[in-house]
PDB file of C-alpha atoms in Angstrom:
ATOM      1  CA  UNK A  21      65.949 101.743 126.836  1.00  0.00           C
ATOM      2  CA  UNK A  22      67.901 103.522 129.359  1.00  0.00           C
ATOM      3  CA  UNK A  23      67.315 102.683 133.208  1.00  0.00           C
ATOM      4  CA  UNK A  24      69.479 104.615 135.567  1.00  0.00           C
ATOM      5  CA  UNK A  25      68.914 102.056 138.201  1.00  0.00           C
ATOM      6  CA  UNK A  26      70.967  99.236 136.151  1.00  0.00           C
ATOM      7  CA  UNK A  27      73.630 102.603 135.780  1.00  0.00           C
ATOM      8  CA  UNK A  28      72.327 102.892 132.280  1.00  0.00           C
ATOM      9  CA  UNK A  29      72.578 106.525 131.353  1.00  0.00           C
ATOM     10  CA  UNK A  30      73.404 108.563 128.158  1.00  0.00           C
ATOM     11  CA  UNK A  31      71.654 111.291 125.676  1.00  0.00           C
ATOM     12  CA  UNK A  32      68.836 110.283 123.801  1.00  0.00           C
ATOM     13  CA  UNK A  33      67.208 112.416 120.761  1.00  0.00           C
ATOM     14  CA  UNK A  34      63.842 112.969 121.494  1.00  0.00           C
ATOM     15  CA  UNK A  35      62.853 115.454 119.008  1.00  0.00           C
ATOM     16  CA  UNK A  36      64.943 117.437 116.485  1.00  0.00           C
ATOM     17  CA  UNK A  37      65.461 118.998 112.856  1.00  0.00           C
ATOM     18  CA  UNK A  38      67.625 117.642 110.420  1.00  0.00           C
ATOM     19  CA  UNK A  39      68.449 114.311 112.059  1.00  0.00           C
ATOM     20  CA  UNK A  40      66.959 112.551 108.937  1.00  0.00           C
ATOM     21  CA  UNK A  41      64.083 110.861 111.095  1.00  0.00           C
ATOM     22  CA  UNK A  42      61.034 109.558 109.415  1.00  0.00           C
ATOM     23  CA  UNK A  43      59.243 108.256 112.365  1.00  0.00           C
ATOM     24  CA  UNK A  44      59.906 109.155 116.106  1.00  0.00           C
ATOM     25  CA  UNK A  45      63.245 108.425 118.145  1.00  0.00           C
ATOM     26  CA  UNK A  46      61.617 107.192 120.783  1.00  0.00           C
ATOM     27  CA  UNK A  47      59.029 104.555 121.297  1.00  0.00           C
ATOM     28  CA  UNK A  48      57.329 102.676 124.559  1.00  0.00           C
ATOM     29  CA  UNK A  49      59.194  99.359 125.249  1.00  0.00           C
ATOM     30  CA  UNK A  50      56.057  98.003 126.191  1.00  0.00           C
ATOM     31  CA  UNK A  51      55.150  98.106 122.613  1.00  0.00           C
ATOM     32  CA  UNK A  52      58.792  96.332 121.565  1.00  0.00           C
ATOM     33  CA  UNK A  53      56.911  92.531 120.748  1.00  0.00           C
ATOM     34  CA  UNK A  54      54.333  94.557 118.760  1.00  0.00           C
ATOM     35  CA  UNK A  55      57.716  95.784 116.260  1.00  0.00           C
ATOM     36  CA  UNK A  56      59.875  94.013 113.987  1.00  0.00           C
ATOM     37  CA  UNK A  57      63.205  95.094 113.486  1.00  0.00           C
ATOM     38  CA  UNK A  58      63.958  95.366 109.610  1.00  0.00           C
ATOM     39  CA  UNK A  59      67.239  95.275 108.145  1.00  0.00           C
ATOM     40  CA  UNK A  60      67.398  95.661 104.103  1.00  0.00           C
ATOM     41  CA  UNK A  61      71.167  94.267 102.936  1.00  0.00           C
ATOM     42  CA  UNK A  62      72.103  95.602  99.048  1.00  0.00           C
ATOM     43  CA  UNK A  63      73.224  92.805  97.144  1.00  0.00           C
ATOM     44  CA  UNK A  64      76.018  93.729  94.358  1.00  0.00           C
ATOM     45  CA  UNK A  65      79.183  92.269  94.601  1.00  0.00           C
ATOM     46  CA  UNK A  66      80.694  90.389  97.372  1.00  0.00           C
ATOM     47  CA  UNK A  67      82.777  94.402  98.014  1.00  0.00           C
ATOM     48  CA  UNK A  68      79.097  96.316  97.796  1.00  0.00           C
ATOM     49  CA  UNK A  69      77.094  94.273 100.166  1.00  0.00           C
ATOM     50  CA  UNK A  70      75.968  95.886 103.040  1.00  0.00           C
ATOM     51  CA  UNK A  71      72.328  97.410 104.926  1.00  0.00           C
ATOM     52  CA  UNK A  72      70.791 100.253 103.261  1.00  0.00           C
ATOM     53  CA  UNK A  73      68.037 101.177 105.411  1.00  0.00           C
ATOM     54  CA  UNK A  74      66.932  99.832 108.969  1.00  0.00           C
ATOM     55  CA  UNK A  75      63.733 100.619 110.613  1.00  0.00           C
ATOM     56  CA  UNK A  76      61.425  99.473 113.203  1.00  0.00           C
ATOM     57  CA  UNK A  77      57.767  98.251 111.831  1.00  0.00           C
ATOM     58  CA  UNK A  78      54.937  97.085 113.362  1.00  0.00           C
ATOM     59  CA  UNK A  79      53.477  93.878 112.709  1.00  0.00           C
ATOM     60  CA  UNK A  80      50.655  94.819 111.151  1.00  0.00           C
ATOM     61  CA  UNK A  81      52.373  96.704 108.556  1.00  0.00           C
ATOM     62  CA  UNK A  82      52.831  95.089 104.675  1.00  0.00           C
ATOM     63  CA  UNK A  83      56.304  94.405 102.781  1.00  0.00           C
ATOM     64  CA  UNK A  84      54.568  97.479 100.561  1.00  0.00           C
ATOM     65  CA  UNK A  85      54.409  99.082 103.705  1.00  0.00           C
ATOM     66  CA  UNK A  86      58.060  98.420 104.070  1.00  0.00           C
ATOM     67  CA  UNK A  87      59.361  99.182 100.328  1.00  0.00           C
ATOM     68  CA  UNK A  88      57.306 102.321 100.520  1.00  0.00           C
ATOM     69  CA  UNK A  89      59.696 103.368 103.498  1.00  0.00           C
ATOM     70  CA  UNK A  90      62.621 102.293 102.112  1.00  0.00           C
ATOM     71  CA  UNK A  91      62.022 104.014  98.840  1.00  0.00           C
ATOM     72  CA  UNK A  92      60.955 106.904 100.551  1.00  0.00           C
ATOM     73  CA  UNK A  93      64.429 106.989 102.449  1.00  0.00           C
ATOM     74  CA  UNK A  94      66.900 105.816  99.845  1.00  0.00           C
ATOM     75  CA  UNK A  95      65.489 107.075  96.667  1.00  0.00           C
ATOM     76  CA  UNK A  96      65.467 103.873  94.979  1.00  0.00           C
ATOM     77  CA  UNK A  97      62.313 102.333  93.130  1.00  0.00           C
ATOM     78  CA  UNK A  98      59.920 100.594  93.900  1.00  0.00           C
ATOM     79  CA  UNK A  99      59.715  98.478  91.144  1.00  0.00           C
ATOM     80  CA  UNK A 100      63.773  97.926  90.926  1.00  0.00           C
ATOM     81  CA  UNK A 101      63.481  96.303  94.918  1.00  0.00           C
ATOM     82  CA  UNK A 102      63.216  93.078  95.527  1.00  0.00           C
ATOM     83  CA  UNK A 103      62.697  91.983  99.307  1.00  0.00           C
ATOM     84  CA  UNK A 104      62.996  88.993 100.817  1.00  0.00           C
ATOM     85  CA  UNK A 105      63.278  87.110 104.149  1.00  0.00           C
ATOM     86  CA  UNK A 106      66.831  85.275 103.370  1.00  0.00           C
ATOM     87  CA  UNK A 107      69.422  86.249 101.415  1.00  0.00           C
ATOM     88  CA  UNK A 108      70.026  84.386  98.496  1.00  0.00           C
ATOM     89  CA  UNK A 109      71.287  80.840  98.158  1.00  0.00           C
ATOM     90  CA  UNK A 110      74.938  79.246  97.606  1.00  0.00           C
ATOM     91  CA  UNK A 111      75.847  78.104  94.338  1.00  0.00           C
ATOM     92  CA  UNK A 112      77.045  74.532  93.942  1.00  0.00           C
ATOM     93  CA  UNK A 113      80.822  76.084  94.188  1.00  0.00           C
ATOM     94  CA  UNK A 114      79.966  78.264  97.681  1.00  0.00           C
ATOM     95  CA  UNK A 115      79.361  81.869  95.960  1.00  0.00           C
ATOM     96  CA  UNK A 116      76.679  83.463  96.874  1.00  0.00           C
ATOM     97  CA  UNK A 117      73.880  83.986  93.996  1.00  0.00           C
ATOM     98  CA  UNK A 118      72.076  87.226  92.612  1.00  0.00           C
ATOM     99  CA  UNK A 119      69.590  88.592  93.697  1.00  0.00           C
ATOM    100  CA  UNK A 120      67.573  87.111  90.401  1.00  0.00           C
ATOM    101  CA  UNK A 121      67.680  83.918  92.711  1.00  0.00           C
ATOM    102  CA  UNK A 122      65.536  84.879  95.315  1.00  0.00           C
ATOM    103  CA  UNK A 123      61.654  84.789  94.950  1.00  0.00           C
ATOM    104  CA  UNK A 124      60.440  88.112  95.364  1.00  0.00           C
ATOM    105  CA  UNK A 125      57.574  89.560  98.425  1.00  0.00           C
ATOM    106  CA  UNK A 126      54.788  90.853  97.327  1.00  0.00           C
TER     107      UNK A 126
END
C-alpha cells in the first residue's frame, strides 16, 4: 500500500498483458484480514528447496481452492501435491524428513 503522506511512493501495475497475473495486482487494504498470504515451499533436497508459487487467498477459499491455483500456475498435478501447514519434521539426527512425513490437506 503506497501512501504519499508517509513519503511512500513508487510504480504499481495496475493492469497489463503478459505480466503472468492470474488474479488482479491490486486489491483494497481494507479487505487485507479477509486474505491469507500463501506460500507453497518444494521439498527435494536440502539444494532444491525453495517457494514455488505465492498468492493471496481469501479465507473462505479451500486447500482445493488453493492446489487448483497452484496447479494452474506451475503445471504440476494435482494428485502429485501434497500441502500442508508445516513443513515436515526433524529426524532423530536433525535432517529434515520427506515430504512422505507430512499428513496430507484435503
Amino acid at each position: 500500500e503506497f501512501d504519499a503522506r508517509f513519503g511512500e511512493a513508487g510504480w504499481v501495475l495496475v493492469h497489463g498483458p503478459g505480466f503472468g497475473l492470474a488474479g488482479p495486482a491490486l486489491i483494497d487494504a481494507a479487505q487485507g484480514d479477509d486474505l491469507l498470504d500463501v506460500r507453497v515451499m518444494l521439498l527435494q533436497g536440502e539444494d532444491e528447496t525453495g517457494i514455488v508459487f505465492e498468492s493471496l487467498f481469501s479465507r473462505d477459499r479451500t486447500v482445493r481452492d488453493v492446489k487448483k491455483a497452484l496447479c494452474k500456475a506451475t503445471g504440476l498435478t494435482e494428485h502429485h501435491c501434497c500441502l500442508s501447514k508445516d513443513p515436515p519434521a526433524l529426524s532423530p539426527q536433525g535432517i529434515r524428513l520427506g515430504a512422505d512425513y507430512m499428513p496430507e490437506l484435503p
